[in-house]
PDB file of C-alpha atoms in Angstrom:
ATOM      1  CA  UNK A   1     -49.726 164.965 -37.132  1.00  0.00           C
ATOM      2  CA  UNK A   2     -47.399 166.475 -34.792  1.00  0.00           C
ATOM      3  CA  UNK A   3     -49.770 165.333 -31.739  1.00  0.00           C
ATOM      4  CA  UNK A   4     -49.197 161.841 -33.168  1.00  0.00           C
ATOM      5  CA  UNK A   5     -45.638 162.173 -32.870  1.00  0.00           C
ATOM      6  CA  UNK A   6     -45.888 163.029 -29.455  1.00  0.00           C
ATOM      7  CA  UNK A   7     -48.019 160.024 -28.809  1.00  0.00           C
ATOM      8  CA  UNK A   8     -45.277 158.247 -30.906  1.00  0.00           C
ATOM      9  CA  UNK A   9     -42.779 159.328 -28.494  1.00  0.00           C
ATOM     10  CA  UNK A  10     -43.993 158.395 -25.768  1.00  0.00           C
ATOM     11  CA  UNK A  11     -44.918 154.814 -26.544  1.00  0.00           C
ATOM     12  CA  UNK A  12     -41.423 154.125 -28.357  1.00  0.00           C
ATOM     13  CA  UNK A  13     -39.350 155.299 -25.191  1.00  0.00           C
ATOM     14  CA  UNK A  14     -42.115 152.873 -23.326  1.00  0.00           C
ATOM     15  CA  UNK A  15     -39.898 149.573 -23.693  1.00  0.00           C
ATOM     16  CA  UNK A  16     -36.898 148.484 -24.808  1.00  0.00           C
ATOM     17  CA  UNK A  17     -37.183 144.635 -25.687  1.00  0.00           C
ATOM     18  CA  UNK A  18     -34.181 142.824 -24.698  1.00  0.00           C
ATOM     19  CA  UNK A  19     -33.557 140.265 -27.850  1.00  0.00           C
ATOM     20  CA  UNK A  20     -31.528 136.533 -27.268  1.00  0.00           C
ATOM     21  CA  UNK A  21     -28.596 136.146 -29.913  1.00  0.00           C
ATOM     22  CA  UNK A  22     -30.001 132.876 -31.083  1.00  0.00           C
ATOM     23  CA  UNK A  23     -33.707 134.959 -31.480  1.00  0.00           C
ATOM     24  CA  UNK A  24     -31.763 137.901 -33.707  1.00  0.00           C
ATOM     25  CA  UNK A  25     -30.506 134.979 -35.404  1.00  0.00           C
ATOM     26  CA  UNK A  26     -33.941 133.657 -36.063  1.00  0.00           C
ATOM     27  CA  UNK A  27     -35.256 136.918 -37.105  1.00  0.00           C
ATOM     28  CA  UNK A  28     -32.387 137.876 -39.633  1.00  0.00           C
ATOM     29  CA  UNK A  29     -33.543 134.299 -41.412  1.00  0.00           C
ATOM     30  CA  UNK A  30     -37.155 135.760 -41.281  1.00  0.00           C
ATOM     31  CA  UNK A  31     -35.795 138.834 -42.873  1.00  0.00           C
ATOM     32  CA  UNK A  32     -34.078 137.100 -45.472  1.00  0.00           C
ATOM     33  CA  UNK A  33     -37.047 135.078 -46.532  1.00  0.00           C
ATOM     34  CA  UNK A  34     -39.326 138.372 -46.413  1.00  0.00           C
ATOM     35  CA  UNK A  35     -37.240 140.025 -48.608  1.00  0.00           C
ATOM     36  CA  UNK A  36     -37.247 137.032 -51.174  1.00  0.00           C
ATOM     37  CA  UNK A  37     -40.532 136.919 -50.703  1.00  0.00           C
ATOM     38  CA  UNK A  38     -41.904 140.110 -51.313  1.00  0.00           C
ATOM     39  CA  UNK A  39     -39.318 140.945 -54.211  1.00  0.00           C
ATOM     40  CA  UNK A  40     -41.447 138.022 -56.019  1.00  0.00           C
ATOM     41  CA  UNK A  41     -45.227 138.216 -55.019  1.00  0.00           C
ATOM     42  CA  UNK A  42     -44.827 141.156 -52.340  1.00  0.00           C
ATOM     43  CA  UNK A  43     -46.363 140.475 -48.875  1.00  0.00           C
ATOM     44  CA  UNK A  44     -42.597 139.877 -46.865  1.00  0.00           C
ATOM     45  CA  UNK A  45     -44.364 142.326 -43.837  1.00  0.00           C
ATOM     46  CA  UNK A  46     -46.611 138.829 -43.612  1.00  0.00           C
ATOM     47  CA  UNK A  47     -43.207 137.021 -42.888  1.00  0.00           C
ATOM     48  CA  UNK A  48     -41.257 139.702 -41.130  1.00  0.00           C
ATOM     49  CA  UNK A  49     -44.009 141.477 -39.004  1.00  0.00           C
ATOM     50  CA  UNK A  50     -45.114 138.489 -37.472  1.00  0.00           C
ATOM     51  CA  UNK A  51     -42.039 136.881 -36.731  1.00  0.00           C
ATOM     52  CA  UNK A  52     -40.717 140.080 -35.182  1.00  0.00           C
ATOM     53  CA  UNK A  53     -44.527 140.267 -33.073  1.00  0.00           C
ATOM     54  CA  UNK A  54     -43.422 136.522 -32.184  1.00  0.00           C
ATOM     55  CA  UNK A  55     -39.744 137.126 -31.405  1.00  0.00           C
ATOM     56  CA  UNK A  56     -40.435 140.206 -29.570  1.00  0.00           C
ATOM     57  CA  UNK A  57     -43.456 140.365 -26.846  1.00  0.00           C
ATOM     58  CA  UNK A  58     -42.117 142.513 -24.715  1.00  0.00           C
ATOM     59  CA  UNK A  59     -42.140 146.056 -27.259  1.00  0.00           C
ATOM     60  CA  UNK A  60     -45.336 148.091 -28.092  1.00  0.00           C
ATOM     61  CA  UNK A  61     -46.769 148.133 -31.871  1.00  0.00           C
ATOM     62  CA  UNK A  62     -45.792 150.905 -32.993  1.00  0.00           C
ATOM     63  CA  UNK A  63     -41.365 149.702 -32.357  1.00  0.00           C
ATOM     64  CA  UNK A  64     -42.566 146.407 -33.992  1.00  0.00           C
ATOM     65  CA  UNK A  65     -44.047 148.472 -37.307  1.00  0.00           C
ATOM     66  CA  UNK A  66     -41.004 151.359 -37.541  1.00  0.00           C
ATOM     67  CA  UNK A  67     -38.340 148.541 -36.945  1.00  0.00           C
ATOM     68  CA  UNK A  68     -40.030 146.688 -39.837  1.00  0.00           C
ATOM     69  CA  UNK A  69     -40.331 149.743 -42.271  1.00  0.00           C
ATOM     70  CA  UNK A  70     -36.452 149.951 -41.650  1.00  0.00           C
ATOM     71  CA  UNK A  71     -35.839 146.347 -42.411  1.00  0.00           C
ATOM     72  CA  UNK A  72     -38.201 146.126 -45.485  1.00  0.00           C
ATOM     73  CA  UNK A  73     -36.974 149.502 -46.947  1.00  0.00           C
ATOM     74  CA  UNK A  74     -34.067 148.214 -47.604  1.00  0.00           C
ATOM     75  CA  UNK A  75     -34.960 145.080 -49.283  1.00  0.00           C
ATOM     76  CA  UNK A  76     -37.291 147.202 -51.115  1.00  0.00           C
ATOM     77  CA  UNK A  77     -34.672 149.411 -52.668  1.00  0.00           C
ATOM     78  CA  UNK A  78     -32.944 146.644 -53.662  1.00  0.00           C
ATOM     79  CA  UNK A  79     -35.614 144.862 -55.496  1.00  0.00           C
ATOM     80  CA  UNK A  80     -36.908 148.256 -56.813  1.00  0.00           C
ATOM     81  CA  UNK A  81     -33.345 148.923 -58.578  1.00  0.00           C
ATOM     82  CA  UNK A  82     -33.376 145.243 -59.676  1.00  0.00           C
ATOM     83  CA  UNK A  83     -36.913 145.447 -61.393  1.00  0.00           C
ATOM     84  CA  UNK A  84     -36.348 148.615 -62.857  1.00  0.00           C
ATOM     85  CA  UNK A  85     -32.925 147.194 -65.030  1.00  0.00           C
ATOM     86  CA  UNK A  86     -34.627 143.956 -66.179  1.00  0.00           C
ATOM     87  CA  UNK A  87     -38.228 144.671 -66.494  1.00  0.00           C
ATOM     88  CA  UNK A  88     -38.274 148.441 -67.695  1.00  0.00           C
ATOM     89  CA  UNK A  89     -41.931 149.653 -65.632  1.00  0.00           C
ATOM     90  CA  UNK A  90     -43.634 152.743 -67.357  1.00  0.00           C
ATOM     91  CA  UNK A  91     -42.887 155.348 -64.939  1.00  0.00           C
ATOM     92  CA  UNK A  92     -45.993 157.456 -66.529  1.00  0.00           C
ATOM     93  CA  UNK A  93     -47.982 154.891 -63.793  1.00  0.00           C
ATOM     94  CA  UNK A  94     -45.143 154.117 -61.023  1.00  0.00           C
ATOM     95  CA  UNK A  95     -44.220 157.897 -60.481  1.00  0.00           C
ATOM     96  CA  UNK A  96     -47.422 159.261 -59.587  1.00  0.00           C
ATOM     97  CA  UNK A  97     -48.774 155.753 -57.842  1.00  0.00           C
ATOM     98  CA  UNK A  98     -45.592 156.018 -55.256  1.00  0.00           C
ATOM     99  CA  UNK A  99     -46.354 159.932 -55.128  1.00  0.00           C
ATOM    100  CA  UNK A 100     -50.249 158.933 -54.047  1.00  0.00           C
ATOM    101  CA  UNK A 101     -48.753 156.066 -51.935  1.00  0.00           C
ATOM    102  CA  UNK A 102     -45.757 158.443 -50.124  1.00  0.00           C
ATOM    103  CA  UNK A 103     -48.676 160.646 -48.702  1.00  0.00           C
ATOM    104  CA  UNK A 104     -50.969 158.311 -47.780  1.00  0.00           C
ATOM    105  CA  UNK A 105     -48.342 156.466 -45.888  1.00  0.00           C
ATOM    106  CA  UNK A 106     -47.500 159.681 -44.196  1.00  0.00           C
ATOM    107  CA  UNK A 107     -50.598 160.051 -42.702  1.00  0.00           C
ATOM    108  CA  UNK A 108     -51.040 156.541 -41.891  1.00  0.00           C
ATOM    109  CA  UNK A 109     -47.931 156.445 -40.021  1.00  0.00           C
ATOM    110  CA  UNK A 110     -48.976 159.349 -37.791  1.00  0.00           C
ATOM    111  CA  UNK A 111     -51.803 156.962 -36.878  1.00  0.00           C
ATOM    112  CA  UNK A 112     -49.841 154.175 -36.036  1.00  0.00           C
ATOM    113  CA  UNK A 113     -50.747 155.062 -32.079  1.00  0.00           C
ATOM    114  CA  UNK A 114     -54.186 154.401 -32.900  1.00  0.00           C
ATOM    115  CA  UNK A 115     -53.320 150.535 -32.552  1.00  0.00           C
ATOM    116  CA  UNK A 116     -53.991 148.776 -28.869  1.00  0.00           C
ATOM    117  CA  UNK A 117     -51.298 145.999 -28.317  1.00  0.00           C
ATOM    118  CA  UNK A 118     -54.333 143.470 -27.690  1.00  0.00           C
ATOM    119  CA  UNK A 119     -55.733 144.236 -31.394  1.00  0.00           C
ATOM    120  CA  UNK A 120     -52.103 143.770 -32.655  1.00  0.00           C
ATOM    121  CA  UNK A 121     -52.322 140.245 -33.178  1.00  0.00           C
ATOM    122  CA  UNK A 122     -56.267 139.825 -34.403  1.00  0.00           C
ATOM    123  CA  UNK A 123     -55.187 142.343 -36.846  1.00  0.00           C
ATOM    124  CA  UNK A 124     -52.426 140.919 -38.335  1.00  0.00           C
ATOM    125  CA  UNK A 125     -53.934 137.873 -38.373  1.00  0.00           C
ATOM    126  CA  UNK A 126     -56.968 138.406 -40.405  1.00  0.00           C
ATOM    127  CA  UNK A 127     -55.002 140.095 -42.473  1.00  0.00           C
ATOM    128  CA  UNK A 128     -52.719 137.124 -43.071  1.00  0.00           C
ATOM    129  CA  UNK A 129     -55.947 134.669 -43.746  1.00  0.00           C
ATOM    130  CA  UNK A 130     -57.068 137.342 -46.570  1.00  0.00           C
ATOM    131  CA  UNK A 131     -54.389 137.520 -48.583  1.00  0.00           C
ATOM    132  CA  UNK A 132     -53.821 133.834 -48.183  1.00  0.00           C
ATOM    133  CA  UNK A 133     -57.205 133.105 -49.157  1.00  0.00           C
ATOM    134  CA  UNK A 134     -57.085 135.636 -51.909  1.00  0.00           C
ATOM    135  CA  UNK A 135     -53.609 133.797 -53.036  1.00  0.00           C
ATOM    136  CA  UNK A 136     -55.379 130.420 -53.448  1.00  0.00           C
ATOM    137  CA  UNK A 137     -58.411 131.613 -55.296  1.00  0.00           C
ATOM    138  CA  UNK A 138     -56.908 133.390 -57.702  1.00  0.00           C
ATOM    139  CA  UNK A 139     -54.097 131.288 -59.383  1.00  0.00           C
ATOM    140  CA  UNK A 140     -54.265 132.501 -63.132  1.00  0.00           C
ATOM    141  CA  UNK A 141     -55.309 135.839 -62.672  1.00  0.00           C
ATOM    142  CA  UNK A 142     -52.152 137.728 -64.034  1.00  0.00           C
ATOM    143  CA  UNK A 143     -50.734 135.892 -66.537  1.00  0.00           C
ATOM    144  CA  UNK A 144     -50.891 138.547 -69.191  1.00  0.00           C
ATOM    145  CA  UNK A 145     -51.519 142.664 -69.390  1.00  0.00           C
ATOM    146  CA  UNK A 146     -54.563 143.750 -70.059  1.00  0.00           C
ATOM    147  CA  UNK A 147     -55.072 147.417 -69.456  1.00  0.00           C
ATOM    148  CA  UNK A 148     -58.822 148.115 -68.205  1.00  0.00           C
ATOM    149  CA  UNK A 149     -58.552 151.610 -68.269  1.00  0.00           C
ATOM    150  CA  UNK A 150     -56.259 154.620 -70.678  1.00  0.00           C
ATOM    151  CA  UNK A 151     -55.158 158.303 -70.251  1.00  0.00           C
ATOM    152  CA  UNK A 152     -55.829 160.428 -67.153  1.00  0.00           C
ATOM    153  CA  UNK A 153     -58.271 157.444 -65.507  1.00  0.00           C
ATOM    154  CA  UNK A 154     -55.654 155.079 -65.444  1.00  0.00           C
ATOM    155  CA  UNK A 155     -53.126 157.863 -63.853  1.00  0.00           C
ATOM    156  CA  UNK A 156     -56.283 158.284 -61.572  1.00  0.00           C
ATOM    157  CA  UNK A 157     -57.298 154.384 -60.619  1.00  0.00           C
ATOM    158  CA  UNK A 158     -53.481 154.418 -60.032  1.00  0.00           C
ATOM    159  CA  UNK A 159     -53.191 157.631 -57.922  1.00  0.00           C
ATOM    160  CA  UNK A 160     -56.389 155.978 -55.806  1.00  0.00           C
ATOM    161  CA  UNK A 161     -55.070 152.270 -55.262  1.00  0.00           C
ATOM    162  CA  UNK A 162     -51.011 154.589 -53.956  1.00  0.00           C
ATOM    163  CA  UNK A 163     -53.499 156.796 -51.673  1.00  0.00           C
ATOM    164  CA  UNK A 164     -55.569 153.794 -50.103  1.00  0.00           C
ATOM    165  CA  UNK A 165     -52.561 151.238 -50.133  1.00  0.00           C
ATOM    166  CA  UNK A 166     -50.257 153.746 -48.551  1.00  0.00           C
ATOM    167  CA  UNK A 167     -52.834 155.102 -45.647  1.00  0.00           C
ATOM    168  CA  UNK A 168     -52.964 151.031 -44.900  1.00  0.00           C
ATOM    169  CA  UNK A 169     -49.322 150.849 -45.096  1.00  0.00           C
ATOM    170  CA  UNK A 170     -48.494 153.715 -42.469  1.00  0.00           C
ATOM    171  CA  UNK A 171     -50.982 152.262 -40.014  1.00  0.00           C
ATOM    172  CA  UNK A 172     -50.278 148.844 -40.205  1.00  0.00           C
ATOM    173  CA  UNK A 173     -48.324 147.430 -42.656  1.00  0.00           C
ATOM    174  CA  UNK A 174     -48.571 143.937 -43.344  1.00  0.00           C
ATOM    175  CA  UNK A 175     -49.105 142.336 -46.889  1.00  0.00           C
ATOM    176  CA  UNK A 176     -48.594 145.849 -48.628  1.00  0.00           C
ATOM    177  CA  UNK A 177     -46.631 144.541 -51.372  1.00  0.00           C
ATOM    178  CA  UNK A 178     -49.165 142.061 -51.832  1.00  0.00           C
ATOM    179  CA  UNK A 179     -51.999 144.732 -52.018  1.00  0.00           C
ATOM    180  CA  UNK A 180     -49.976 146.678 -54.600  1.00  0.00           C
ATOM    181  CA  UNK A 181     -49.102 143.653 -56.897  1.00  0.00           C
ATOM    182  CA  UNK A 182     -53.081 142.272 -56.652  1.00  0.00           C
ATOM    183  CA  UNK A 183     -54.427 146.322 -57.022  1.00  0.00           C
ATOM    184  CA  UNK A 184     -52.500 146.496 -60.071  1.00  0.00           C
ATOM    185  CA  UNK A 185     -53.733 143.492 -61.797  1.00  0.00           C
ATOM    186  CA  UNK A 186     -57.047 142.833 -60.286  1.00  0.00           C
ATOM    187  CA  UNK A 187     -58.314 146.417 -61.354  1.00  0.00           C
ATOM    188  CA  UNK A 188     -55.370 148.208 -63.755  1.00  0.00           C
ATOM    189  CA  UNK A 189     -55.094 144.830 -65.737  1.00  0.00           C
ATOM    190  CA  UNK A 190     -51.149 144.397 -65.451  1.00  0.00           C
ATOM    191  CA  UNK A 191     -49.552 141.617 -65.728  1.00  0.00           C
ATOM    192  CA  UNK A 192     -48.046 139.914 -62.395  1.00  0.00           C
ATOM    193  CA  UNK A 193     -43.915 140.469 -63.411  1.00  0.00           C
ATOM    194  CA  UNK A 194     -45.111 144.538 -64.027  1.00  0.00           C
ATOM    195  CA  UNK A 195     -47.105 144.857 -61.451  1.00  0.00           C
ATOM    196  CA  UNK A 196     -44.483 144.145 -58.690  1.00  0.00           C
ATOM    197  CA  UNK A 197     -42.107 145.762 -60.773  1.00  0.00           C
ATOM    198  CA  UNK A 198     -44.768 149.071 -59.874  1.00  0.00           C
ATOM    199  CA  UNK A 199     -45.472 147.475 -56.661  1.00  0.00           C
ATOM    200  CA  UNK A 200     -41.628 148.043 -55.422  1.00  0.00           C
ATOM    201  CA  UNK A 201     -41.221 151.076 -56.446  1.00  0.00           C
ATOM    202  CA  UNK A 202     -44.548 152.201 -54.430  1.00  0.00           C
ATOM    203  CA  UNK A 203     -43.684 150.163 -51.152  1.00  0.00           C
ATOM    204  CA  UNK A 204     -40.564 151.752 -51.507  1.00  0.00           C
ATOM    205  CA  UNK A 205     -42.104 155.166 -51.058  1.00  0.00           C
ATOM    206  CA  UNK A 206     -44.557 154.104 -48.545  1.00  0.00           C
ATOM    207  CA  UNK A 207     -41.403 152.573 -46.582  1.00  0.00           C
ATOM    208  CA  UNK A 208     -39.890 155.820 -46.925  1.00  0.00           C
ATOM    209  CA  UNK A 209     -42.606 157.895 -45.595  1.00  0.00           C
ATOM    210  CA  UNK A 210     -43.438 156.133 -42.947  1.00  0.00           C
ATOM    211  CA  UNK A 211     -39.602 156.454 -41.565  1.00  0.00           C
ATOM    212  CA  UNK A 212     -40.027 160.029 -42.022  1.00  0.00           C
ATOM    213  CA  UNK A 213     -42.767 159.594 -39.256  1.00  0.00           C
ATOM    214  CA  UNK A 214     -40.768 157.092 -36.922  1.00  0.00           C
ATOM    215  CA  UNK A 215     -37.663 158.036 -36.908  1.00  0.00           C
ATOM    216  CA  UNK A 216     -38.010 161.768 -35.179  1.00  0.00           C
ATOM    217  CA  UNK A 217     -40.415 159.707 -33.112  1.00  0.00           C
ATOM    218  CA  UNK A 218     -37.331 157.392 -31.672  1.00  0.00           C
ATOM    219  CA  UNK A 219     -39.519 154.680 -32.458  1.00  0.00           C
ATOM    220  CA  UNK A 220     -36.791 152.434 -34.664  1.00  0.00           C
ATOM    221  CA  UNK A 221     -34.622 149.425 -32.494  1.00  0.00           C
ATOM    222  CA  UNK A 222     -31.898 149.813 -34.981  1.00  0.00           C
ATOM    223  CA  UNK A 223     -29.359 147.162 -33.916  1.00  0.00           C
ATOM    224  CA  UNK A 224     -32.622 144.496 -34.928  1.00  0.00           C
ATOM    225  CA  UNK A 225     -33.535 146.794 -38.187  1.00  0.00           C
ATOM    226  CA  UNK A 226     -30.373 147.571 -39.555  1.00  0.00           C
ATOM    227  CA  UNK A 227     -29.350 143.747 -39.341  1.00  0.00           C
ATOM    228  CA  UNK A 228     -32.331 142.243 -40.832  1.00  0.00           C
ATOM    229  CA  UNK A 229     -32.112 145.263 -43.231  1.00  0.00           C
ATOM    230  CA  UNK A 230     -28.835 143.945 -44.622  1.00  0.00           C
ATOM    231  CA  UNK A 231     -30.552 140.823 -44.847  1.00  0.00           C
ATOM    232  CA  UNK A 232     -33.471 141.945 -46.631  1.00  0.00           C
ATOM    233  CA  UNK A 233     -31.535 143.327 -49.272  1.00  0.00           C
ATOM    234  CA  UNK A 234     -29.859 139.996 -50.256  1.00  0.00           C
ATOM    235  CA  UNK A 235     -33.663 138.203 -50.189  1.00  0.00           C
ATOM    236  CA  UNK A 236     -34.603 141.444 -52.221  1.00  0.00           C
ATOM    237  CA  UNK A 237     -32.329 141.085 -54.665  1.00  0.00           C
ATOM    238  CA  UNK A 238     -32.481 137.246 -55.023  1.00  0.00           C
ATOM    239  CA  UNK A 239     -36.040 137.510 -55.157  1.00  0.00           C
ATOM    240  CA  UNK A 240     -36.081 139.824 -58.186  1.00  0.00           C
ATOM    241  CA  UNK A 241     -34.178 138.099 -60.141  1.00  0.00           C
ATOM    242  CA  UNK A 242     -36.020 134.866 -59.590  1.00  0.00           C
ATOM    243  CA  UNK A 243     -39.353 136.663 -60.268  1.00  0.00           C
ATOM    244  CA  UNK A 244     -37.975 137.371 -64.006  1.00  0.00           C
ATOM    245  CA  UNK A 245     -36.469 134.346 -64.324  1.00  0.00           C
ATOM    246  CA  UNK A 246     -39.178 131.541 -63.105  1.00  0.00           C
ATOM    247  CA  UNK A 247     -42.320 133.924 -62.900  1.00  0.00           C
ATOM    248  CA  UNK A 248     -45.078 133.255 -60.405  1.00  0.00           C
ATOM    249  CA  UNK A 249     -46.041 130.188 -59.939  1.00  0.00           C
ATOM    250  CA  UNK A 250     -43.104 128.805 -58.134  1.00  0.00           C
ATOM    251  CA  UNK A 251     -42.894 131.684 -55.522  1.00  0.00           C
ATOM    252  CA  UNK A 252     -46.506 131.109 -55.024  1.00  0.00           C
ATOM    253  CA  UNK A 253     -46.695 127.987 -53.553  1.00  0.00           C
ATOM    254  CA  UNK A 254     -43.740 129.034 -51.307  1.00  0.00           C
ATOM    255  CA  UNK A 255     -45.522 132.149 -49.977  1.00  0.00           C
ATOM    256  CA  UNK A 256     -48.902 129.966 -49.141  1.00  0.00           C
ATOM    257  CA  UNK A 257     -46.774 127.317 -47.453  1.00  0.00           C
ATOM    258  CA  UNK A 258     -45.132 130.353 -45.000  1.00  0.00           C
ATOM    259  CA  UNK A 259     -48.492 132.233 -44.606  1.00  0.00           C
ATOM    260  CA  UNK A 260     -50.561 129.123 -43.409  1.00  0.00           C
ATOM    261  CA  UNK A 261     -47.491 128.224 -41.279  1.00  0.00           C
ATOM    262  CA  UNK A 262     -47.824 131.988 -39.353  1.00  0.00           C
ATOM    263  CA  UNK A 263     -51.454 132.066 -39.447  1.00  0.00           C
ATOM    264  CA  UNK A 264     -51.391 128.607 -37.425  1.00  0.00           C
ATOM    265  CA  UNK A 265     -48.523 129.977 -34.506  1.00  0.00           C
ATOM    266  CA  UNK A 266     -50.726 133.321 -34.196  1.00  0.00           C
ATOM    267  CA  UNK A 267     -53.776 131.593 -34.134  1.00  0.00           C
ATOM    268  CA  UNK A 268     -52.250 129.412 -31.647  1.00  0.00           C
ATOM    269  CA  UNK A 269     -50.880 132.549 -29.813  1.00  0.00           C
ATOM    270  CA  UNK A 270     -54.689 134.814 -30.280  1.00  0.00           C
ATOM    271  CA  UNK A 271     -56.369 131.290 -28.747  1.00  0.00           C
ATOM    272  CA  UNK A 272     -54.180 131.140 -25.607  1.00  0.00           C
ATOM    273  CA  UNK A 273     -54.380 134.989 -25.320  1.00  0.00           C
ATOM    274  CA  UNK A 274     -58.252 134.939 -25.046  1.00  0.00           C
ATOM    275  CA  UNK A 275     -58.207 131.861 -22.787  1.00  0.00           C
TER     276      UNK A 275
END
């Protein structure tokens, strides 16, 4: 992990992007929307990270990942607190899930330097397509809780989910909230609201773990990340309240529209890059 940290420090020092005020305003708006979507159904990173990729073409991947994590942890903190107060998730599952996710994310973040600039856009595009298609094809999943496991087996499955998705979140990140929600619904049998509450706690842990690696490496673009983080807090608070009040159906439509927009944009950028 020490060698990985040294590599991250070298990459982070390689580029300091200049951001125009208009571009920064658009990044803040994307963070607001990302916080709202992430709190409701997960996957705010599918909005926020592509926005950073599009707005900061001169930044290296590790800077984009680190700045996204800083903004995201602000929103996940706000939404986690709101969910905890309103849904009261079972901590016997949430704590082991979050602890495993923290460990997986730390390992993944130390490997983030392995992602090349050329591969970054195609990977995000692939994740966008997979999560968007899954959302469209499973409209009724998670309408009510019907747990498939109990006791230690249930906890073991939660720990496995935490480790696997935490590792992915540390390495790349976009869609992590959605993956937690879908895994908790599809594998363990939780309803969407209960799964979202536990997913927020786990996602908070993965964001914190990644920042433990990224901050010492000097990879965070603080002026951008903090502004986006403030917007993410507001979005996360409003999104958690929306989820509890209105359920999944309404926001699912918004989520699909936003993801589709970024698929088109990044797909066009990839075609231009290849040609």
